[in-house]
Coordinates of C-alpha atoms and ligand atoms in Angstrom, one line a residue:
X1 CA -243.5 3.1 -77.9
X2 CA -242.6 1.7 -81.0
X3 CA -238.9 1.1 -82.7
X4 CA -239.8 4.2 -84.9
X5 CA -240.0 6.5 -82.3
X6 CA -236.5 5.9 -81.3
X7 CA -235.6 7.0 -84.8
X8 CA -233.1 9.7 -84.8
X9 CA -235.1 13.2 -85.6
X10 CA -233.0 16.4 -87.1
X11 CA -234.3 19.7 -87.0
X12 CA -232.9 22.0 -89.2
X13 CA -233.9 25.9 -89.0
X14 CA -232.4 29.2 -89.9
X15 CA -231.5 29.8 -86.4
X16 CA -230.6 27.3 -83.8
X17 CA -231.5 27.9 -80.2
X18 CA -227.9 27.3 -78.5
X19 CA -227.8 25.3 -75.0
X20 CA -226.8 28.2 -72.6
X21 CA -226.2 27.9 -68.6
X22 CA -229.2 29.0 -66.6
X23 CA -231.0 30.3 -70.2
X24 CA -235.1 29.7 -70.6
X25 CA -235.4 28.5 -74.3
X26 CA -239.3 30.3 -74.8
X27 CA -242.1 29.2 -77.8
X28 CA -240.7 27.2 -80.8
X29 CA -237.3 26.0 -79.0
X30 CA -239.3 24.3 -76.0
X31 CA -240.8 22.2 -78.7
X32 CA -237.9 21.5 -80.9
X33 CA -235.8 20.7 -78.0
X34 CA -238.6 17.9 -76.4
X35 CA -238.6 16.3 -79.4
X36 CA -234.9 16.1 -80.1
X37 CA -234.9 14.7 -76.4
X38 CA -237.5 12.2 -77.0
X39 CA -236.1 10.9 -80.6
X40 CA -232.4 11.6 -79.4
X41 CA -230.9 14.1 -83.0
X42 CA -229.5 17.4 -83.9
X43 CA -230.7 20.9 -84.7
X44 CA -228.6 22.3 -87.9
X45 CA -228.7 25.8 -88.6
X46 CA -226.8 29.1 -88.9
X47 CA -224.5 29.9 -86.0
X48 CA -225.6 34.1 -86.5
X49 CA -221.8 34.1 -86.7
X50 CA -220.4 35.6 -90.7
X51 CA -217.5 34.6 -92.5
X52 CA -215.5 36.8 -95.1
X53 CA -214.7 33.6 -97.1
X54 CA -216.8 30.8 -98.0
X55 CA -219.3 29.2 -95.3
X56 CA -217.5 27.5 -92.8
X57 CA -217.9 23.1 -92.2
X58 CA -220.4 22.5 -89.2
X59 CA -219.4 22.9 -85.4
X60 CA -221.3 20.5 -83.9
X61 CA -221.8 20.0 -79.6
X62 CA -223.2 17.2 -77.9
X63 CA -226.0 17.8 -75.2
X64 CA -227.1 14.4 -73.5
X65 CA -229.1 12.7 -76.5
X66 CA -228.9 16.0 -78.7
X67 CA -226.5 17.8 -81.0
X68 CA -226.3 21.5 -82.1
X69 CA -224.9 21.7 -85.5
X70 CA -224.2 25.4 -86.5
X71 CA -222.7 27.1 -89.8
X72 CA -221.3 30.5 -90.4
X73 CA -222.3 31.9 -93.5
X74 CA -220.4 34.8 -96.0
X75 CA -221.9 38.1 -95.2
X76 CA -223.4 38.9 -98.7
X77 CA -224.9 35.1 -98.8
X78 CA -226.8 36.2 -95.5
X79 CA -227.6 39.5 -96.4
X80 CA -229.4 38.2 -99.6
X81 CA -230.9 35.2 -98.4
X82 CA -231.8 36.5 -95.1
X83 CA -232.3 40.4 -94.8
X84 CA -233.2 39.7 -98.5
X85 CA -235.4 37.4 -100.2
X86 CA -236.6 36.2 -97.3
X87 CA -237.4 39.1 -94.7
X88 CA -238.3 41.7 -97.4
X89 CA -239.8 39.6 -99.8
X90 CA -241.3 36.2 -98.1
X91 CA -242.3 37.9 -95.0
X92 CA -244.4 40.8 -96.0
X93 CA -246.3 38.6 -99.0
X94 CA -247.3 35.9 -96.2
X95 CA -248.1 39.2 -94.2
X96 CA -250.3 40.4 -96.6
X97 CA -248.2 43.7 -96.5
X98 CA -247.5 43.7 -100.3
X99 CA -246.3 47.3 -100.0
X100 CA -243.5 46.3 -98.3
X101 CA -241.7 44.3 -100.8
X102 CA -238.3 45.1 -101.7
X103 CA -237.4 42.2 -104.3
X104 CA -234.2 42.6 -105.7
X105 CA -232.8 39.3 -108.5
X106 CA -229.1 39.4 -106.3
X107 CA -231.1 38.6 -103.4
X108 CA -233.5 35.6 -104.9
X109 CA -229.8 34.1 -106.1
X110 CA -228.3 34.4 -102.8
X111 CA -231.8 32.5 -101.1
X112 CA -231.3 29.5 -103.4
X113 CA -227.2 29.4 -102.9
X114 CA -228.3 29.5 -99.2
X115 CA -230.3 26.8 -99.4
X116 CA -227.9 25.0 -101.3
X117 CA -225.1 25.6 -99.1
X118 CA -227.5 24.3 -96.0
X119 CA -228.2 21.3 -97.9
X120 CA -224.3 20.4 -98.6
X121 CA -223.5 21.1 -95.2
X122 CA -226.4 19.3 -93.9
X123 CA -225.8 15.7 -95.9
X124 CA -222.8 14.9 -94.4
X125 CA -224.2 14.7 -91.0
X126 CA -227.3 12.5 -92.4
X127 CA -228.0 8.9 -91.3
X128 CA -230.4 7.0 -93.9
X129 CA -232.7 6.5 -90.9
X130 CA -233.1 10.0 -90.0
X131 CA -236.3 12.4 -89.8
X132 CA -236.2 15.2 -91.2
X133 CA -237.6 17.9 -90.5
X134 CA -237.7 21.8 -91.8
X135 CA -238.9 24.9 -90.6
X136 CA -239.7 28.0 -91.8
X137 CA -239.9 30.3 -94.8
X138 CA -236.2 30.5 -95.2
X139 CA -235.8 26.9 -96.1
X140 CA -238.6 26.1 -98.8
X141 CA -236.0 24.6 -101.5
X142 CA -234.7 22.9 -99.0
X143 CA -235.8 19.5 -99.6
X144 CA -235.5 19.8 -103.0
X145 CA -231.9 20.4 -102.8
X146 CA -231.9 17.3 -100.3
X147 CA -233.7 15.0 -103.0
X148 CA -231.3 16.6 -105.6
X149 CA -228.4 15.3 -103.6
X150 CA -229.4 11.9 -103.4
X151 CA -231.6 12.2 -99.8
X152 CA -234.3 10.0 -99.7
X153 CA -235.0 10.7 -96.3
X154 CA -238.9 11.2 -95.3
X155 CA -238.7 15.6 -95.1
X156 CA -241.2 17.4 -93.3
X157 CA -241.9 21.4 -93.4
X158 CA -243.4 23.5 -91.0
X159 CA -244.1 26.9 -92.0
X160 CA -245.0 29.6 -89.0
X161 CA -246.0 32.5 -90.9
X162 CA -249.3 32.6 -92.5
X163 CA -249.3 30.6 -96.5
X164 CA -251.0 33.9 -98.3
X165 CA -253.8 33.0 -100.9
X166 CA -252.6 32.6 -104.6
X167 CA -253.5 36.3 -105.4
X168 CA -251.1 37.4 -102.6
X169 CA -248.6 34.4 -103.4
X170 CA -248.2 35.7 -107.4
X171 CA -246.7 38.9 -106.1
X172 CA -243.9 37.0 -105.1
X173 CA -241.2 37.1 -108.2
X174 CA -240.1 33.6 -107.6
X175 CA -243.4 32.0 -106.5
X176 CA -243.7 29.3 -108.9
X177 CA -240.3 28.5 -107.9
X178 CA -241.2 28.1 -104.5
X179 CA -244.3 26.3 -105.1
X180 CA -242.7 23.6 -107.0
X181 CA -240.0 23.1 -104.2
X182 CA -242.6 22.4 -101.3
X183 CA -243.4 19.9 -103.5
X184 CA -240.3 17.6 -102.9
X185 CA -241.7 17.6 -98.6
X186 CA -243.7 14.5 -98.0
X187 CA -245.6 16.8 -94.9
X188 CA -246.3 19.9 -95.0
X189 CA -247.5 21.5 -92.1
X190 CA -249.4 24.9 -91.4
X191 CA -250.9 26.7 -87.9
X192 CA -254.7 26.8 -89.7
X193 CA -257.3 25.5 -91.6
X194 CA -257.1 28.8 -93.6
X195 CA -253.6 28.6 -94.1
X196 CA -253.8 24.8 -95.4
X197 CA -257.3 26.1 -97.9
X198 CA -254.7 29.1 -99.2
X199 CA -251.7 26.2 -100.0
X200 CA -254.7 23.9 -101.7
X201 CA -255.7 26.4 -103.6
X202 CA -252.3 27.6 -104.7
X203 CA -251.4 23.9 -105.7
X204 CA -254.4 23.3 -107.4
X205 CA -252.6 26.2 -110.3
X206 CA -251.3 24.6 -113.2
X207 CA -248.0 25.7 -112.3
X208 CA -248.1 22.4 -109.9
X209 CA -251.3 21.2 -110.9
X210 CA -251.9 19.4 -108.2
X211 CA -254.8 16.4 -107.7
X212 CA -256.6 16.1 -104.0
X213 CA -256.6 12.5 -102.9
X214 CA -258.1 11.7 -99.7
X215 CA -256.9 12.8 -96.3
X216 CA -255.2 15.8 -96.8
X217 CA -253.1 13.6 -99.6
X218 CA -251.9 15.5 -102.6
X219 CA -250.8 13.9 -105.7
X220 CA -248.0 16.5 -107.0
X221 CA -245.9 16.0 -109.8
X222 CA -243.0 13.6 -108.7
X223 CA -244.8 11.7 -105.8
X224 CA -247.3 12.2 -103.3
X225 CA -247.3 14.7 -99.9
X226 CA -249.9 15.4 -96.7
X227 CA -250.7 19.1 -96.0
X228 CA -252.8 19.4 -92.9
X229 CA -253.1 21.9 -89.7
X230 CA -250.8 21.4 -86.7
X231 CA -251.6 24.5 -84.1
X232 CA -248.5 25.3 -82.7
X233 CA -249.5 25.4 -78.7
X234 CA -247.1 25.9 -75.5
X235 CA -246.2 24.0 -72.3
X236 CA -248.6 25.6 -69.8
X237 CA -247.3 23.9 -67.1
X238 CA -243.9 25.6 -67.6
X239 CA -245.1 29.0 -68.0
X240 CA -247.5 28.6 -64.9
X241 CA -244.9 27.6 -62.6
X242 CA -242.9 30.6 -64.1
X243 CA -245.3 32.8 -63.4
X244 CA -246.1 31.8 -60.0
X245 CA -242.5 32.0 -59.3
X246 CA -242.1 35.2 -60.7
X247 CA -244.0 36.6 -57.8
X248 CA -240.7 36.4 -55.6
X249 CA -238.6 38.4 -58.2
X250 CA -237.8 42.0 -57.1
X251 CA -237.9 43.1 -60.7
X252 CA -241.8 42.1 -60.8
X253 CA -242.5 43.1 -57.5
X254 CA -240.6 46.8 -58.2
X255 CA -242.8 47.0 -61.5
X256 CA -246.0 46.1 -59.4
X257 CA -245.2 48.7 -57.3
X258 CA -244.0 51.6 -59.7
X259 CA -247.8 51.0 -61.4
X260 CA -248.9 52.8 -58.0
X261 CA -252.2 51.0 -58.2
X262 CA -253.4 51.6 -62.0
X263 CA -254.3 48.6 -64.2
X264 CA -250.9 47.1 -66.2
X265 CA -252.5 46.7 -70.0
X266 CA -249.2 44.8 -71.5
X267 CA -247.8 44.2 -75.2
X268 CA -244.7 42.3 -75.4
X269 CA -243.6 41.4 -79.4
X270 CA -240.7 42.0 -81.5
X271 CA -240.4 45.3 -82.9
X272 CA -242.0 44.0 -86.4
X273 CA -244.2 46.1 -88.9
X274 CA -246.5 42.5 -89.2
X275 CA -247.4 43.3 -85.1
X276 CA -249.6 46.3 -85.5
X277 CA -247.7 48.4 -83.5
X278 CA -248.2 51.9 -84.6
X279 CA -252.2 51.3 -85.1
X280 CA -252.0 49.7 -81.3
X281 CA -250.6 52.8 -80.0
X282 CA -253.3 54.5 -82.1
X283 CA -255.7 53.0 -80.5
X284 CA -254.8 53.1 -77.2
X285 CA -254.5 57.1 -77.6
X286 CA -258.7 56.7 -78.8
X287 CA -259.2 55.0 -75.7
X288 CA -257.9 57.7 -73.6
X289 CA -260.0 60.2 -75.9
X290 CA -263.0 58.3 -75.8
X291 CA -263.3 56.9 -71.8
X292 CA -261.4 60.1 -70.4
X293 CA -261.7 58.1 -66.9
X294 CA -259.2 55.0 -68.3
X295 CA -256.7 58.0 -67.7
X296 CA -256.9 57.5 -64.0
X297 CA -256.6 53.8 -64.4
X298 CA -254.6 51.8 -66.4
X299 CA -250.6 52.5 -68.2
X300 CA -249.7 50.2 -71.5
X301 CA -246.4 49.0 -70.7
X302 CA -245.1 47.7 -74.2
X303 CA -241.9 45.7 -74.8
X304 CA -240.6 45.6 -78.0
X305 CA -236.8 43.9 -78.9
X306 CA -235.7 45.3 -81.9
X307 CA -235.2 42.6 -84.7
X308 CA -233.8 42.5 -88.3
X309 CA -231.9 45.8 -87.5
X310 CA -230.3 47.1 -91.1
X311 CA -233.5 46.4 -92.8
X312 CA -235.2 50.1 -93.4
X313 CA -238.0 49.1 -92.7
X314 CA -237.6 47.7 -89.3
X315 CA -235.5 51.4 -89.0
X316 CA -238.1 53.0 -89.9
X317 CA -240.7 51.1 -87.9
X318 CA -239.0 52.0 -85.0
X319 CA -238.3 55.9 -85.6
X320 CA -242.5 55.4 -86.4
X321 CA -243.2 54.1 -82.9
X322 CA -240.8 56.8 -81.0
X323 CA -242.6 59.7 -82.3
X324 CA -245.9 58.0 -81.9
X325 CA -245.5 56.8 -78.2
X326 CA -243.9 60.3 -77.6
X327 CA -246.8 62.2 -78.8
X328 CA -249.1 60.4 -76.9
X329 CA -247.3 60.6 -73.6
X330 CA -246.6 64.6 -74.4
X331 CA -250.2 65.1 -74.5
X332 CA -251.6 62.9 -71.6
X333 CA -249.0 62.6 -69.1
X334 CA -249.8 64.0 -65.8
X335 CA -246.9 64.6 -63.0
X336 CA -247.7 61.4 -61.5
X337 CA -249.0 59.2 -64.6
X338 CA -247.0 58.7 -68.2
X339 CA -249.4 56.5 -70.3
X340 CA -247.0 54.7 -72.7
X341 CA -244.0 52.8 -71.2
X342 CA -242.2 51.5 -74.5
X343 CA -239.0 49.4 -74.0
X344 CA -236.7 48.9 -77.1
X345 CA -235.4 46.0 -75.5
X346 CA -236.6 42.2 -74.4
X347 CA -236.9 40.9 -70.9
X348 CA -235.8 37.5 -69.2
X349 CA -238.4 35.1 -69.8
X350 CA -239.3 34.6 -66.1
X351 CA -240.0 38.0 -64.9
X352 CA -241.8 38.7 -68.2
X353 CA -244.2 35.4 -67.9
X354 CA -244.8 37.3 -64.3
X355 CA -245.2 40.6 -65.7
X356 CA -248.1 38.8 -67.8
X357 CA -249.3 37.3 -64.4
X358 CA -249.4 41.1 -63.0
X359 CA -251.4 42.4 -65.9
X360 CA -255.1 43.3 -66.6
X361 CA -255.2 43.1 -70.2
X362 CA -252.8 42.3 -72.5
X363 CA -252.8 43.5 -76.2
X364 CA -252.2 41.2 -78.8
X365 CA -253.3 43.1 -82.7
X366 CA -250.8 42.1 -85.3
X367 CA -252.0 43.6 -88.3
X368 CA -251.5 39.6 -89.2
X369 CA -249.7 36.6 -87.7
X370 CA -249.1 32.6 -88.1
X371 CA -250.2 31.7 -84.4
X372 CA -249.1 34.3 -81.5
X373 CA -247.7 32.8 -78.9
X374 CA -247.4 35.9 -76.3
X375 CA -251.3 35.8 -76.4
X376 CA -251.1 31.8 -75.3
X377 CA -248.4 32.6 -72.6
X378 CA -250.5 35.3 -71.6
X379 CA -253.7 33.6 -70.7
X380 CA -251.1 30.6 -69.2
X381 CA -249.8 32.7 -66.9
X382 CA -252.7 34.4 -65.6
X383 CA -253.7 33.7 -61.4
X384 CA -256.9 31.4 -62.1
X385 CA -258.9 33.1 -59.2
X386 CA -258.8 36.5 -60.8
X387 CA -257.6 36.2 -64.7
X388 CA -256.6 38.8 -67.0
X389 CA -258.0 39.0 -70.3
X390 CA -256.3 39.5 -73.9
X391 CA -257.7 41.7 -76.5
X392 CA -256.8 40.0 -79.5
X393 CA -256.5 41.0 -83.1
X394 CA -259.1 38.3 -85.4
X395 CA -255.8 38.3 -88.1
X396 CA -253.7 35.9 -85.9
X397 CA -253.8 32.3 -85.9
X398 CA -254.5 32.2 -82.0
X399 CA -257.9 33.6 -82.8
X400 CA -258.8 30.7 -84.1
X401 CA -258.4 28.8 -81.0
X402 CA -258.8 31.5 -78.4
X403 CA -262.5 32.4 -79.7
X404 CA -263.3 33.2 -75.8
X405 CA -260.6 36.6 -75.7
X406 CA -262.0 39.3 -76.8
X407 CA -261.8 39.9 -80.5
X408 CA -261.0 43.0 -82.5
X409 CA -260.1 44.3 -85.8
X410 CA -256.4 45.7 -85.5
X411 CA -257.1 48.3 -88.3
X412 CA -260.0 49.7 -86.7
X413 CA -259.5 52.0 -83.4
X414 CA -262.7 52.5 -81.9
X415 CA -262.9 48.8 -81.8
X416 CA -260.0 48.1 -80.7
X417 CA -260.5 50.9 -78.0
X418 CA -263.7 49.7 -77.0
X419 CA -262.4 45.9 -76.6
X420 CA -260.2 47.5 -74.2
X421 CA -262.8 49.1 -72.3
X422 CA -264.6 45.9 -72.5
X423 CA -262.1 43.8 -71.0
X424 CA -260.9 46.2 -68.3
X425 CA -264.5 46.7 -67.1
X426 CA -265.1 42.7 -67.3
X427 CA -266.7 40.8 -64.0
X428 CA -264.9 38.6 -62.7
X429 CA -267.1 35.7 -62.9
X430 CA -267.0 36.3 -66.7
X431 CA -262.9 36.4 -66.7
X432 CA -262.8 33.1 -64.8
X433 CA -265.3 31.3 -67.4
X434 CA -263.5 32.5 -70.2
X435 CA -260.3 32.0 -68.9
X436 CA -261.1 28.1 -68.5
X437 CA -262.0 27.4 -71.5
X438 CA -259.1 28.9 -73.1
X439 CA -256.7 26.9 -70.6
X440 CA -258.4 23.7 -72.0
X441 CA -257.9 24.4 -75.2
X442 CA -254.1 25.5 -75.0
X443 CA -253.9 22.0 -73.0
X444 CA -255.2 20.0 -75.9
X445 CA -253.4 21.9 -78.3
X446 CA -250.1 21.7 -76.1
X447 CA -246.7 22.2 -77.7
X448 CA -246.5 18.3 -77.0
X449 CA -249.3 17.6 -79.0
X450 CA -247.9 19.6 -81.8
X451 CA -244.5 17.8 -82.2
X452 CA -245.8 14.7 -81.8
X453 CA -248.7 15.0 -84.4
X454 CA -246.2 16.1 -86.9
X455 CA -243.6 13.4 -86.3
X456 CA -246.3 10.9 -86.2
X457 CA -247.4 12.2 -89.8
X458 CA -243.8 12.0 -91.1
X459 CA -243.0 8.8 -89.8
X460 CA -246.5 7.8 -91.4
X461 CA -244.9 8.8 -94.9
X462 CA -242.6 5.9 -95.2
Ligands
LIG528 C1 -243.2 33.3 -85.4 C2 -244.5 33.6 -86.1 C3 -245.7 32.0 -84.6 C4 -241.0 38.2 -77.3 N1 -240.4 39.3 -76.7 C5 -239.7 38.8 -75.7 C6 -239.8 37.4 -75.6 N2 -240.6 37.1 -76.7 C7 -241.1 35.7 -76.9 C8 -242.5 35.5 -76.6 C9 -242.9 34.3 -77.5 C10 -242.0 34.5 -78.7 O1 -240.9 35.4 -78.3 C11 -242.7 35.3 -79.8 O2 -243.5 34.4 -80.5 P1 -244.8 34.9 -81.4 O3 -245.5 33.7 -81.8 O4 -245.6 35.8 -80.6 O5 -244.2 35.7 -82.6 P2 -242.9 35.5 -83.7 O6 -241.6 35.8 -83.0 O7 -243.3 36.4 -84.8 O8 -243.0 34.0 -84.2 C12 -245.7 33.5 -85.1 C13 -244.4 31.6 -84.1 O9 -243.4 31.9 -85.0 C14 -244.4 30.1 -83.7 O10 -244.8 29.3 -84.8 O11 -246.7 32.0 -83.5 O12 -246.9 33.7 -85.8 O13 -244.5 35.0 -86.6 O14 -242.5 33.1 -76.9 O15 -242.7 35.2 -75.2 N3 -239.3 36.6 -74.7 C15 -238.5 37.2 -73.8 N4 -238.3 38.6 -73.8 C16 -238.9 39.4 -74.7 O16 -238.7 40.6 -74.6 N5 -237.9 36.5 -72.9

């Protein structure tokens, strides 16, 4: 290991995964946190605490080699920045879901003084040695506001949403804004190759006017940066021995049991319009229409925790799914069978990694994602002697790597409904042989390899 590794790394997100007694940190934090461990640093971020004055100074506590450095921020600065520009403007353009836009000039002012505010906070706690590194679509100026305050720090950014292509990306009132601020990153880092084609093409615009140097090097008005692909992954080890350990708790067991011997097809995702929910349940319902004997046999058990409440349309999402799920279940339950089991709430990470163990099938058809993590846990978690298999939308980023699930349009039912069919009715020799080679991909492309590929990139750029 060289010096450089031991160079102190800080993370900085919207959202900082607290240390909490007996708490399972899941996806994005396991990675974060093992490379804060390795390189010894801090996570900075908003505390999800709000102030009525100004933002408060940083709280910061120490874990072993790692500190958590948190911010409260004025209500209206986080209802702009946040509920705002960023989750009613950012999110549906990098969604695709143009329709969705809600763009409003308060909010666009509050998402730079945000990113302001982050970047005073921040550069106080700053060592001229440190790495820096960014996530997320809620901190694009970041750097920039960095450089203008006299960082010089190598700045990394990794974005988990999907980069939309420059026809989508115009849309966005703002956008040559934004496009000139990931400009001040010296790595930028996306989940696929189709992501990292959309951002070259987006830069090549003479808003930027980019020129393409050789590996993945872009010459960009002020200096020089690396785009390139880093697959976000997970640690399979952790989520197999959570699975197999899962077997012992009662709430798994009581679940197997309740299921009185049907087939457990499974969707677990935050209650988000991007996650296809309402066309899932859709297409479940063709399912039953279409192979009247899956009636007898399986019961979608879908977990959904609300998120970004107070943003109409995750309200209206919601209302969407009650009256759909309700439907369905008013016209095929039985006295002994109720097809759709939605929760409107999350579940502990252990018993859910086992509930994915217990399952057939899971479904996985956002309508678009960055990557899809649930889909990796899912195939993680399965019993390697007799695997479950996922039905998985072709819009996420985990279809590029999982090319052995099987793969359907989330916009079209009967396919969808048939994929189901298809996997439920799968031999099990077939199940095993798929399910290996998608556990040796999710190895190679481990959440280890991700964090270390980007840090090795940033600590290239010095
Ligand atoms: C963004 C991008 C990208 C979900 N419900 C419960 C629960 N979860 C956990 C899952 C998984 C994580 O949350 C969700 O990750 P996803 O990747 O599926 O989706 P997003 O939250 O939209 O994440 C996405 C990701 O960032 C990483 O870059 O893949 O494309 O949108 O770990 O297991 N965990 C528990 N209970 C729940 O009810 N314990």
């Amino acid at each position: 290991m060289s010096d450089s590794n031991y160079r102190r790394l800080v993370i900085i997100s919207n959202r900082v995964a607290m240390p909490k007694a007996g708490g399972v940190p899941g996806g994005l934090a396991v990675g974060v946190l093992g490379a804060l461990r390795e390189h010894g640093g801090m996570w900075f971020g908003w505390s999800g605490e709000l102030t009525n004055g100004s933002a408060s100074d940083p709280e910061i506590i120490r874990r072993g080699n790692v500190e958590y450095a948190t911010i409260s921020l004025n209500e209206q600065d986080f209802e702009q920045y946040y509920n705002g520009y960023s989750n009613k403007v950012l999110w549906p353009v990098c969604h695709y879901l143009l329709d969705f836009i809600r763009y409003y000039a308060d909010d666009f002012e509050g998402y730079r003084r945000v990113n302001s505010i982050f970047a005073t906070k921040l550069k106080s706690l700053l060592k001229p040695d440190d790495l820096i590194w960014v996530h997320d679509y809620h901190l694009i100026p970041l750097a920039a506001e960095l450089r203008s305050a006299g960082i010089e720090n190598p700045i990394g950014f990794f974005l988990h949403v999907p980069f939309p292509s420059y026809e989508a990306l115009r849309a966005i009132p703002g956008h040559e804004y934004l496009l000139r601020c990931m400009c001040a990153y010296d790595v930028i880092g996306f989940h696929t190759t189709g992501d990292l084609a959309a951002f070259q093409t987006c830069v090549r615009e003479p808003i930027v006017g980019a020129e393409f140097l050789d590996k993945n090097r872009i010459k960009v008005p002020g200096g020089e940066l690396i785009a390139d692909v880093f697959p976000i992954g997970i640690d399979v080890d952790e989520v197999q021995q959570l699975a197999e350990e899962a077997q012992k708790l009662r709430q798994v067991q009581n679940m197997v049991k309740s299921l009185g011997g049907r087939e457990l097809l499974i969707g677990v995702d935050r209650l988000d319009y991007s996650k296809g929910l309402t066309q899932r349940f859709l297409a479940y319902e063709r399912l039953l229409e279409k192979y009247p004997n899956a009636q007898k046999v399986v019961t979608l058990m879908q977990i959904a925790p609300p998120t970004r409440t107070g943003v109409r349309a995750y309200d209206d999402i919601r209302e969407e799914l009650e009256q759909t799920s309700g439907r369905i279940n008013g016209r095929f339950a039985e006295t002994n069978w109720v097809p759709i089991r939605y929760l409107n709430k999350g579940v502990a990470r252990k018993p859910l990694m086992g509930f994915f163990r217990n399952a057939s099938v899971a479904l996985v058809t956002p309508v678009r994602d960055g990557m899809n993590l649930v889909a990796k846990e899912f195939v993680a978690a399965q019993d390697p002697d007799d695997p479950g298999m996922v039905v998985l939308s072709s819009l996420t980023g985990a279809a590029q790597e999982l090319t052995d699930a099987v793969i359907v349009n989330p916009y079209d039912r009967d396919d969808v409904a048939d994929g189901i069919a298809t996997a439920i009715s799968m031999s099990i020799e077939e199940r095993r042989e798929r399910y290996e080679s998608m556990m040796a991909i999710l190895r190679k492309n481990d959440i280890t390899a991700w964090r270390t590929r980007f840090v090795d990139a940033l600590l290239n750029e010095e």
